[in-house]
Short mmCIF file of C-alpha atoms in Angstrom, two decimals:
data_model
loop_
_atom_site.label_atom_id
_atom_site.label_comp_id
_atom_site.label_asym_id
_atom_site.label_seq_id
_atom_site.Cartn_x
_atom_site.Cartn_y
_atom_site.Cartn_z
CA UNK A 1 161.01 211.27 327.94
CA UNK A 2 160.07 214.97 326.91
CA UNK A 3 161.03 215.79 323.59
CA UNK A 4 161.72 219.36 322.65
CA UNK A 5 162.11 220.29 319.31
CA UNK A 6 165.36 222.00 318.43
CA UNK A 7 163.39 224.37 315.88
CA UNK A 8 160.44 225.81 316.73
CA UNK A 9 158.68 227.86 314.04
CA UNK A 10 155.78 230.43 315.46
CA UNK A 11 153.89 232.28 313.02
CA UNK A 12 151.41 235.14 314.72
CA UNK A 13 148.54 236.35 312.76
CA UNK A 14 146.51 239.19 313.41
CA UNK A 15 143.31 239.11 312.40
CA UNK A 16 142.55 243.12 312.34
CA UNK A 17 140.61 244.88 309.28
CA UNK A 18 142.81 248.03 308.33
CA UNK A 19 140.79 250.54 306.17
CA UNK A 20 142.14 253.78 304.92
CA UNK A 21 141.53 256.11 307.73
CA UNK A 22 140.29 259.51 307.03
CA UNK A 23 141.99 262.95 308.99
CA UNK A 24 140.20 265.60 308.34
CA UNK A 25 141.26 269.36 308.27
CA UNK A 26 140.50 271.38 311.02
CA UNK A 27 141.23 275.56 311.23
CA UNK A 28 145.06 276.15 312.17
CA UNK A 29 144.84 275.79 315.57
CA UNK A 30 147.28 277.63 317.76
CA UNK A 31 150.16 275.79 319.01
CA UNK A 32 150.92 275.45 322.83
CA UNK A 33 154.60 273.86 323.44
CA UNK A 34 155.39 273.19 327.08
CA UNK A 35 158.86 272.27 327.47
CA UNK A 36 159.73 270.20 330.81
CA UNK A 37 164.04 269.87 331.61
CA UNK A 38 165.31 267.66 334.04
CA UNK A 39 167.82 268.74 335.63
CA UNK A 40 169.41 266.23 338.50
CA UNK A 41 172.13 265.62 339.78
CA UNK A 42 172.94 262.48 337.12
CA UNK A 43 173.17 265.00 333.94
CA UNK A 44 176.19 266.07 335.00
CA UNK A 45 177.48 262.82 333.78
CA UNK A 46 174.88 262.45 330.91
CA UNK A 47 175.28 266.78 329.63
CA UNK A 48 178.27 267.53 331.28
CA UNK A 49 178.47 270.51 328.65
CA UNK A 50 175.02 271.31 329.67
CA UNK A 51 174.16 271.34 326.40
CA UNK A 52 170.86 271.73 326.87
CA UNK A 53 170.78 275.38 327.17
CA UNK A 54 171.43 275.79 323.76
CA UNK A 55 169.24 273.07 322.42
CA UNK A 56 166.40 275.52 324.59
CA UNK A 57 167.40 278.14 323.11
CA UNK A 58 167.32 276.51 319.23
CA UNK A 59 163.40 276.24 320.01
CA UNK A 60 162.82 279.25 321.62
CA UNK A 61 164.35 281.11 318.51
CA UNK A 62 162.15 278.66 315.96
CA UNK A 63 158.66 279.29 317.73
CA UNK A 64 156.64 281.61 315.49
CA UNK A 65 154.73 284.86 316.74
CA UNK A 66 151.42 284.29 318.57
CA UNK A 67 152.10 281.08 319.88
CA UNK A 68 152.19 279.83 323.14
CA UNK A 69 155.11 278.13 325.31
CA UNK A 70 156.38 277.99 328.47
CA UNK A 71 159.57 276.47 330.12
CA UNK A 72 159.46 273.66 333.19
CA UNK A 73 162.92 272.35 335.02
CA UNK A 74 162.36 269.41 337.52
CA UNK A 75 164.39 266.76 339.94
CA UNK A 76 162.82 266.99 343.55
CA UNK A 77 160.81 270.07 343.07
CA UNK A 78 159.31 271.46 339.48
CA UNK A 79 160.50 274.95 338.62
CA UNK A 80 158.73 277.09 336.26
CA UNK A 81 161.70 278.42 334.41
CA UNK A 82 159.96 280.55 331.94
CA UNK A 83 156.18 281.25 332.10
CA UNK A 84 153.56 280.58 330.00
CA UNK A 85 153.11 283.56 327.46
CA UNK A 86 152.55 283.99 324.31
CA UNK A 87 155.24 284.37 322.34
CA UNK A 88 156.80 286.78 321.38
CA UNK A 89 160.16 289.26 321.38
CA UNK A 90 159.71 289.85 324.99
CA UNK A 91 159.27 286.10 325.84
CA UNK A 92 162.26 285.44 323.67
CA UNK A 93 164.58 287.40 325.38
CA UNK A 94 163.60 286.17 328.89
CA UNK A 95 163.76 282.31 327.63
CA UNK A 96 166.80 283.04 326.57
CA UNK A 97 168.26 284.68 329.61
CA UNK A 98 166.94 281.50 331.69
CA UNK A 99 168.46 279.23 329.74
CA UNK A 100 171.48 279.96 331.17
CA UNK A 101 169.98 278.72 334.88
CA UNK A 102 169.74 275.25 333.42
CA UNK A 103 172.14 273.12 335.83
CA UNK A 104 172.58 269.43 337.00
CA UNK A 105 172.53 269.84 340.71
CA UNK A 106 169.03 268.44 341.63
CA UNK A 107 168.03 265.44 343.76
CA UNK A 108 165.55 262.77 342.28
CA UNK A 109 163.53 262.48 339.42
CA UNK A 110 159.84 263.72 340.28
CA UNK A 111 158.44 262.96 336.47
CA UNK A 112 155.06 262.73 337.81
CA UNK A 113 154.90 266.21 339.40
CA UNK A 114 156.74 267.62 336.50
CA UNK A 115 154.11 266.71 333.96
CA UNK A 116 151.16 267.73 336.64
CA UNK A 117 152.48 270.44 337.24
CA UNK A 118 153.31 271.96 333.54
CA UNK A 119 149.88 270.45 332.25
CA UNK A 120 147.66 271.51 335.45
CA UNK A 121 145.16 273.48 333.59
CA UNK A 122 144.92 270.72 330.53
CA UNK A 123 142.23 268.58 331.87
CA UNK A 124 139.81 268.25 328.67
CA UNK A 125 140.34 268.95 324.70
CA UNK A 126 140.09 272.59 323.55
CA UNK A 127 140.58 272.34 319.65
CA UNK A 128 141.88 276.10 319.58
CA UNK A 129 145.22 275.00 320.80
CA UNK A 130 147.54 272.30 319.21
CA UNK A 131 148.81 270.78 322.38
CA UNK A 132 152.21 269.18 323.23
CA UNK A 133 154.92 268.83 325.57
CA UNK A 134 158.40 268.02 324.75
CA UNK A 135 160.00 266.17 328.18
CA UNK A 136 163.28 265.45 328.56
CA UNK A 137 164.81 262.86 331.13
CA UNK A 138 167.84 260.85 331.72
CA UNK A 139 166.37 258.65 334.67
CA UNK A 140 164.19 256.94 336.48
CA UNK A 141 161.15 257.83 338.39
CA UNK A 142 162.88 258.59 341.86
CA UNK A 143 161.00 260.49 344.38
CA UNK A 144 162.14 258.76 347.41
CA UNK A 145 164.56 256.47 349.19
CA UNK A 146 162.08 253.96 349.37
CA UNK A 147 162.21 252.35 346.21
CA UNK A 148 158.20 251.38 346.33
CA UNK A 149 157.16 255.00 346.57
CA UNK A 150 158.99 255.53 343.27
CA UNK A 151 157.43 252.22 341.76
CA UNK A 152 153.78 253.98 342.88
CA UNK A 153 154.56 257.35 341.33
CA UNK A 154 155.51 255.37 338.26
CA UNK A 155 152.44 253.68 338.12
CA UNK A 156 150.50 256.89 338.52
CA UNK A 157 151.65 258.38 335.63
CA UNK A 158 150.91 255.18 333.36
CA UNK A 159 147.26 254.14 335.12
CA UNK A 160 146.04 258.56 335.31
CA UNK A 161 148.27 261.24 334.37
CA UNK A 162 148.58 259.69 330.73
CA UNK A 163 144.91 258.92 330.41
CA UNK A 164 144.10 262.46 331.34
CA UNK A 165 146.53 263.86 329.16
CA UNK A 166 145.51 261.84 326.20
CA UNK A 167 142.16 262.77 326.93
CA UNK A 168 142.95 266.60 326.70
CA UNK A 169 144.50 265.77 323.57
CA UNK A 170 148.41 266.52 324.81
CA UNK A 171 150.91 264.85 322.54
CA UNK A 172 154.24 264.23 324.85
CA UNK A 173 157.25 263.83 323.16
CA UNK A 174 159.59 262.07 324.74
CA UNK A 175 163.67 262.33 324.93
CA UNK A 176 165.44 260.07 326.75
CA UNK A 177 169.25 260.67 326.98
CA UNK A 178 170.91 257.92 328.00
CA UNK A 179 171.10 254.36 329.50
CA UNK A 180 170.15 254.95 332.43
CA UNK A 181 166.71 256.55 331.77
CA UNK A 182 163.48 254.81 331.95
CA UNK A 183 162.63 253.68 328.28
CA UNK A 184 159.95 251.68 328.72
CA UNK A 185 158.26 254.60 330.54
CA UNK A 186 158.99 257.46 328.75
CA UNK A 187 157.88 255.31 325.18
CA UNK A 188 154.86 254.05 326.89
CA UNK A 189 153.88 258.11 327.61
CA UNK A 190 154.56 259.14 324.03
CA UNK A 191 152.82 256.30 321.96
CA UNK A 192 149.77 256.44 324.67
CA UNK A 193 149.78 260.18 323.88
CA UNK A 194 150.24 259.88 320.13
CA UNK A 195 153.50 261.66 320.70
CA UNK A 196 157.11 260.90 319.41
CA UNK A 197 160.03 258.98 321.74
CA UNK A 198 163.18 259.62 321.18
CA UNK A 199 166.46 257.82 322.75
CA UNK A 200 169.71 260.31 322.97
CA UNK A 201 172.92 258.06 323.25
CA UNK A 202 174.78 261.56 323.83
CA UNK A 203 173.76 265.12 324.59
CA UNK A 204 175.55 266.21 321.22
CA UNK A 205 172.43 265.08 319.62
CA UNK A 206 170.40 266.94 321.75
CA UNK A 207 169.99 269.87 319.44
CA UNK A 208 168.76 267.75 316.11
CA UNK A 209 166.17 266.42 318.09
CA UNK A 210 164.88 269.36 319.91
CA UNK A 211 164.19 270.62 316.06
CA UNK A 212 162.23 267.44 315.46
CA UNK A 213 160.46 267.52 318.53
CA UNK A 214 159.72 271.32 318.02
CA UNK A 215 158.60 270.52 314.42
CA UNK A 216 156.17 267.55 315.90
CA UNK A 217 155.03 270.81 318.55
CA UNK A 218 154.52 273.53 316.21
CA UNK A 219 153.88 274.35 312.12
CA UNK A 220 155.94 276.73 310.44
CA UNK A 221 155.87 277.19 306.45
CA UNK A 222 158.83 276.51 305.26
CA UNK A 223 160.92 276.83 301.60
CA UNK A 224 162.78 273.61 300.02
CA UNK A 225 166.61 274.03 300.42
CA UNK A 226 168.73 272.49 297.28
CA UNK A 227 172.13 272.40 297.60
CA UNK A 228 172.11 275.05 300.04
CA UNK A 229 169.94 277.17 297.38
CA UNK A 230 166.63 278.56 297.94
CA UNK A 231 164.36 280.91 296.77
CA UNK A 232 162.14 284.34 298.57
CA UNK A 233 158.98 285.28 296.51
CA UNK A 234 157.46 288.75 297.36
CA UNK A 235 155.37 287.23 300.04
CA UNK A 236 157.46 286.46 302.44
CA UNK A 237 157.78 289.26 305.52
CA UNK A 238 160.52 287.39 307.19
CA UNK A 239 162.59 284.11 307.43
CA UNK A 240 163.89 281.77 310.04
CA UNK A 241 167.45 280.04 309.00
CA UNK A 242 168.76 277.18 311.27
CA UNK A 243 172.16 276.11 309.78
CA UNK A 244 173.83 273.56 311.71
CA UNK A 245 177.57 273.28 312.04
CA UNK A 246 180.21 270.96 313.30
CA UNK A 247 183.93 272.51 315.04
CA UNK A 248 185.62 272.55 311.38
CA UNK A 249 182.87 273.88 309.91
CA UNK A 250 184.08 277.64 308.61
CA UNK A 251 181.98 280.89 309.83
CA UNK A 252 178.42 280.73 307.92
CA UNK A 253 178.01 283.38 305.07
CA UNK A 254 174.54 284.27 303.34
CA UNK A 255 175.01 284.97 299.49
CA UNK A 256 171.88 287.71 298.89
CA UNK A 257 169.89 287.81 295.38
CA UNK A 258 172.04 290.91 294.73
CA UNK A 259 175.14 288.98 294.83
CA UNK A 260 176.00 290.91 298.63
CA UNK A 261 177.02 288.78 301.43
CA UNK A 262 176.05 289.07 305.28
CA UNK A 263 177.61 287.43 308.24
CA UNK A 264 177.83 287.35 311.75
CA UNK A 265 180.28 290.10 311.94
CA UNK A 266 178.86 292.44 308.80
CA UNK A 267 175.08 292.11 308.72
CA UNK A 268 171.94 295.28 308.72
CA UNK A 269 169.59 296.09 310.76
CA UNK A 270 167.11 293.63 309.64
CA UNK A 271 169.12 290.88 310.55
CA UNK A 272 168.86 288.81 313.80
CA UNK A 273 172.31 286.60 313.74
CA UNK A 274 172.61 284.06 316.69
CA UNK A 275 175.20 281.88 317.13
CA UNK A 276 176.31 278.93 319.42
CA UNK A 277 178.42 276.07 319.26
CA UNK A 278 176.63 273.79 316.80
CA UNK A 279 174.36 276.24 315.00
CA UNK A 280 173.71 279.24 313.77
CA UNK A 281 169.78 281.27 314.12
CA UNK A 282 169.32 283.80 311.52
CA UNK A 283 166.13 285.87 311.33
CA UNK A 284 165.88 288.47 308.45
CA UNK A 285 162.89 290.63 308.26
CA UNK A 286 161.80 291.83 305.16
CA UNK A 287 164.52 289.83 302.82
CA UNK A 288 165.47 289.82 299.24
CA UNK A 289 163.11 288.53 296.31
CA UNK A 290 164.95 285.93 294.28
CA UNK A 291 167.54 283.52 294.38
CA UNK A 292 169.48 282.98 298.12
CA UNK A 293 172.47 280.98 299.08
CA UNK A 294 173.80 279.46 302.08
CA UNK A 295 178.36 279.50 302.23
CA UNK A 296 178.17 276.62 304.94
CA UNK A 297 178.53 272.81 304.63
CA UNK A 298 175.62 270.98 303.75
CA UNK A 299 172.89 269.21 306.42
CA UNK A 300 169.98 267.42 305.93
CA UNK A 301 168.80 269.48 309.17
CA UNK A 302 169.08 272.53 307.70
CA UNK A 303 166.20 274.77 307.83
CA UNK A 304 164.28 277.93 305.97
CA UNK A 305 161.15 279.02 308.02
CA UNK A 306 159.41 281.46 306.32
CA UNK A 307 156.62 283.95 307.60
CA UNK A 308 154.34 284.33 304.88
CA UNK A 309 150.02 284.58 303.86
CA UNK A 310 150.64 282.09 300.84
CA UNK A 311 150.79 279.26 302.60
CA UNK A 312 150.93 274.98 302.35
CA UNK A 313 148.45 273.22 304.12
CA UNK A 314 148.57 269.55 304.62
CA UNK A 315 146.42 266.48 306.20
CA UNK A 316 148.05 265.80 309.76
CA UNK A 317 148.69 262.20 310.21
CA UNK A 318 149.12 260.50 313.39
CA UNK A 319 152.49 260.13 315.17
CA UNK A 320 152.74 256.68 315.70
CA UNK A 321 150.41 253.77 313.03
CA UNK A 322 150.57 250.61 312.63
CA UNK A 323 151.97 249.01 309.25
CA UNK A 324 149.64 248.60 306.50
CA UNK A 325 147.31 251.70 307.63
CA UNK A 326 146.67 253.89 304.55
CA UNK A 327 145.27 257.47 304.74
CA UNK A 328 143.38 259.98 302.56
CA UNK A 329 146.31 262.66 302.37
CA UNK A 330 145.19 266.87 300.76
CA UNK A 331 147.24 269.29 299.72
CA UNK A 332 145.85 272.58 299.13
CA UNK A 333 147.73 276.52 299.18
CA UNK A 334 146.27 279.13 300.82
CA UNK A 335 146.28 282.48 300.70
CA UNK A 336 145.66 285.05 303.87
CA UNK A 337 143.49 281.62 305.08
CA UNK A 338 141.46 281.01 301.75
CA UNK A 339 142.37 278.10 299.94
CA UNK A 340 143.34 279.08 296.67
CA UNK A 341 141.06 277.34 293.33
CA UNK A 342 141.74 279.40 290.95
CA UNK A 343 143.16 277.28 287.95
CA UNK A 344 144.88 279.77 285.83
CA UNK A 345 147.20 280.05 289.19
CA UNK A 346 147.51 276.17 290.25
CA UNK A 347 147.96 274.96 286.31
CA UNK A 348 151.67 276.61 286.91
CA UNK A 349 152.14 274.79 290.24
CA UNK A 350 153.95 271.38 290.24
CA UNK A 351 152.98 269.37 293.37
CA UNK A 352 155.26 266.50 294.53
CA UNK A 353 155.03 264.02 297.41
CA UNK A 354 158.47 262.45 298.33
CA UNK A 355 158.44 259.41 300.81
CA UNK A 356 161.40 258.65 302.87
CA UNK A 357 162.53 255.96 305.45
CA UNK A 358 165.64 254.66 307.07
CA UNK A 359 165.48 251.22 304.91
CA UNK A 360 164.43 252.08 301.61
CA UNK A 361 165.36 254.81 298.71
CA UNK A 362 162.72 257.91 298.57
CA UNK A 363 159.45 257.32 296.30
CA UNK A 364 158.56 260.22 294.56
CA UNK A 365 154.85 261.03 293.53
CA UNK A 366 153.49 264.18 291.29
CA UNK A 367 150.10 265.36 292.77
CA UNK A 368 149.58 267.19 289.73
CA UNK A 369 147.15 264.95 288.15
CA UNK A 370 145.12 264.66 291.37
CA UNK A 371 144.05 268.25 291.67
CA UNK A 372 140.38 269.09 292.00
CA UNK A 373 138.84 272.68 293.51
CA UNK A 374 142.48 273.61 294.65
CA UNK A 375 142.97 270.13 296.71
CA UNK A 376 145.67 267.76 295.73
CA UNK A 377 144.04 264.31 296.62
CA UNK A 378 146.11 261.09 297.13
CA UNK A 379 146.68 258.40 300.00
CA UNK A 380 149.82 256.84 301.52
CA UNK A 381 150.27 254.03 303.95
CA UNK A 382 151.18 251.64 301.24
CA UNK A 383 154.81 252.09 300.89
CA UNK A 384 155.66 252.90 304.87
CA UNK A 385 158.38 250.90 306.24
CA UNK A 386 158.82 250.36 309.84
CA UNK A 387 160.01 252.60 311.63
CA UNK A 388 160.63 256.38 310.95
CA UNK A 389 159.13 257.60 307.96
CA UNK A 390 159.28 261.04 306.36
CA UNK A 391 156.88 262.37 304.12
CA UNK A 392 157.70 265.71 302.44
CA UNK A 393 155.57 267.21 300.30
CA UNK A 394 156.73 270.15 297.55
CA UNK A 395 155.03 273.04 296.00
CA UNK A 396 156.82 274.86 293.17
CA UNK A 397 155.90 277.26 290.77
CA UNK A 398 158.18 280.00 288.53
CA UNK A 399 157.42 282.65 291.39
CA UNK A 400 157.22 280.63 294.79
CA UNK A 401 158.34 277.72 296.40
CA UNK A 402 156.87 275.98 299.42
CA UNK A 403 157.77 272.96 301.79
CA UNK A 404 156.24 271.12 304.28
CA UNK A 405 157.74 267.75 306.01
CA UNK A 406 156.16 265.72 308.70
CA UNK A 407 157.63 262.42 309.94
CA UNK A 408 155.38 258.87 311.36
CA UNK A 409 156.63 256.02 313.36
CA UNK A 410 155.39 252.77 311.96
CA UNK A 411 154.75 250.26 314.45
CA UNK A 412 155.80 246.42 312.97
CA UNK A 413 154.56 244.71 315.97
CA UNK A 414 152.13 246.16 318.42
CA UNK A 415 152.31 243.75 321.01
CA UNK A 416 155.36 242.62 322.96
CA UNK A 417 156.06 238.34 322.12
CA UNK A 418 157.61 236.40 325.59
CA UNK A 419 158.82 233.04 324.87
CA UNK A 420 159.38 230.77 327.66
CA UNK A 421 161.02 227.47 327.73
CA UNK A 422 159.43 224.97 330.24
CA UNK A 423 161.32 222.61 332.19
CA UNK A 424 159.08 221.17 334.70
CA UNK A 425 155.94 220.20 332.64
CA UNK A 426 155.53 216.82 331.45
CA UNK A 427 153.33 217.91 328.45
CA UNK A 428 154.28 221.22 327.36
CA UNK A 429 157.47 222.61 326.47
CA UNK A 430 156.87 226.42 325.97
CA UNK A 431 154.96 229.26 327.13
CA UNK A 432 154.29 232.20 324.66
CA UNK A 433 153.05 235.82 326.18
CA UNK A 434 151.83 238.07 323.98
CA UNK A 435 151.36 241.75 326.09
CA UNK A 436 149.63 243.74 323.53
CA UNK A 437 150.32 248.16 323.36
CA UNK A 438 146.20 249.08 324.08
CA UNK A 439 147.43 252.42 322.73
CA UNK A 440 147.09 250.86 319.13
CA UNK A 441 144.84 248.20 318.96
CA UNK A 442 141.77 247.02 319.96
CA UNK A 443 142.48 243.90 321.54
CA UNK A 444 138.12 242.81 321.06
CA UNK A 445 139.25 242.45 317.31
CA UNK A 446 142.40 240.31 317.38
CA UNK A 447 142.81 236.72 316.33
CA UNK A 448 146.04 235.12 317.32
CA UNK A 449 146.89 231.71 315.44
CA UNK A 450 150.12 229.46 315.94
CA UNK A 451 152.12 227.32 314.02
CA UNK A 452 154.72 224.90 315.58
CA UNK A 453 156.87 223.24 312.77
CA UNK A 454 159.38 220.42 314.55
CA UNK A 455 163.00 219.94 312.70
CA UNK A 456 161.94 216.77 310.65
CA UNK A 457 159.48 219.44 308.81
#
């Protein structure tokens, strides 16, 4: 008789050698931010509020000067809702007028010809541009009543489009809103990609994660917000708020350094006020010097963009690592795109690194002591928890303040574990499958033991 032990204990090693990787600085590249909508027929059920207009319209507002974006809505056919321009006032306004065209009435879900279509001239690396593309679905690949035509186009994207695209260095960030979309696909794009995935159980979220995607797309220098305080040094030309609110939330006030207030209704000419339900986009050229404060309830998503010559400048880590990867991590501040070394300056600058994840409390870390030739030299790796991980690093002095956050996704397991139980051998009484994710290891270098433990011990 075939015995199968009631407890079966398997233990999977990998045997992969994880140095500290080095990412080197490059010049600021430009940033290129395609943005691809769907927009059939099954979001009327998934945005019935069409609330993605607004989350469109959130990025549009955040994208800084000079850039480059352009706007994509598919379901049968791909539309080219708002060209690919640089960006600027004039782009603005017309993004912001075709948001409104946004709907839910299309037929199918032609993801394939979407991304071919708003990535056609991306076919090899250009290291000018910082490339991404944010897409957002809440379905399958559906092209056709015959359900094997879908299953091809499906198969396409995975086994071409996404090698080209990685190979022209496009990082697509997925969103999937959602049961019903295709997770598996839309995951499989973004880690292939080195972009971020994203599931959306409702499209009220929709706008938090359009400003995480759009952070993942494109830099902006940004001040640290305490308790809804912040502070404008003399060279900053003009700030970007993004202050989100819920329906109790009371109208949004700005408190100025001269103890004046602005609001939607009783603002100057400097002063750019959007509203929608949700949020509030304020621009202010030319602001204030000194202290600010925000009158609104307090968010961790709350934002202050700042355009500016003294700038942060941080190493770029990769979207998506595996655990126990460390990096070499610099900080340095620039000034109209020379890194600042001059001492007298940086000995009044306190540097801090913060990390953050959903499972642990934050671990803070002065880079003061690790300054040499205006770089602030350290690593991380060590402490990242699976999952999301933020790391924020903070630039103070009595005269400025600067910010810059960028997030990782630490992969626990990069292979996918199938156990099956066996009921018609005579010898064996399992089957395991391990499929490993080629988009983060090199499956040459991997050693895979097993250990079976039976319930005497």
């Amino acid at each position: 008789m075939m015995r199968t032990p009631k407890y079966v204990s398997i233990l999977m090693l990998l045997a992969v050698f994880l140095p500290i990787r080095q990412v080197f600085a490059i010049p600021e590249p430009v940033s290129d931010v395609r943005i691809i909508i769907d927009v059939s027929g099954s979001m009327k059920k998934n945005d019935p509020n069409n609330l993605r207009s607004p989350a469109l319209r959130m990025v549009v507002g955040l994208l800084p000067e000079s850039e480059r974006s352009g706007v994509w809505t598919f379901a049968k056919y791909v539309n080219m809702l708002v060209p690919l321009r640089k960006v600027n006032d004039a782009w603005r306004m017309e993004a912001e007028k075709q948001s409104e065209k946004i709907h839910s009435h299309g037929l199918f879900t032609d993801v394939e010809q979407a991304l071919n279509t708003a990535t056609a001239n991306q076919k090899t690396a250009d290291p000018r541009y910082r490339r991404s593309v944010i897409l957002l679905s809440d379905g399958l690949v559906d092209i056709s009543t015959n359900e094997q035509v879908s299953k091809k186009s499906r198969q396409r994207i995975l086994d071409k489009l996404v090698p080209r695209l990685k190979k022209a260095n496009v990082a697509v960030h997925t969103i999937a809103l959602a049961d019903t979309s295709d997770h598996a696909l839309l995951r499989a794009i973004s880690l292939a990609t080195d972009g971020w995935y994203e599931q959306v159980d409702t499209a009220e979220e929709l706008q938090r994660v359009f400003l995480h995607m759009f952070e993942k797309s494109a830099q902006r220098d940004t001040v640290p917000l305490s308790d809804n305080h912040f502070k404008i040094d003399d060279s900053v030309s003009e700030m970007t708020l993004l202050i989100f609110r819920s329906k109790e939330s009371k109208a949004t006030e700005l408190q100025l350094p001269d103890q004046s207030h602005i609001s939607q209704q009783k603002s100057s000419n400097n002063v750019r006020w959007h509203r929608e339900d949700g949020y509030d986009l304020i621009t202010i050229s030319e602001p204030q010097t000194g202290s600010w404060f925000i009158d609104a309830d307090l968010d961790p998503d709350n934002r202050v963009m700042v355009v500016t010559d003294l700038k942060l400048q941080t190493t770029d880590l990769p979207n998506n690592i595996l655990i126990g990867e460390t990096f070499d991590f610099d900080v340095s501040l620039t000034e109209k795109g020379e890194k600042i070394v001059r001492q007298d300056f940086l000995k009044l600058v306190d540097g801090q690194l913060t990390l953050e994840s959903e499972i642990t409390d934050p671990i803070e870390q002065s880079l003061n002591s690790n300054q040499y030739d205006g770089v602030y030299k350290t690593h991380v790796g060590e402490s990242f928890q699976p999952g999301r991980n933020d790391i924020v690093v903070t630039m103070t002095s009595a005269t400025f303040e600067r910010q810059r956050r960028q997030s990782v996704n630490v992969v626990e397991t990069p292979f996918e574990i199938i156990v099956d139980q066996l009921t018609d051998e005579s010898t064996r009484t399992h089957r395991i499958t391990l499929i490993p994710d080629n988009s983060l290891i090199n499956t040459d270098n991997i050693a895979i033991a097993a250990m079976l433990t039976a319930e005497d011990g």
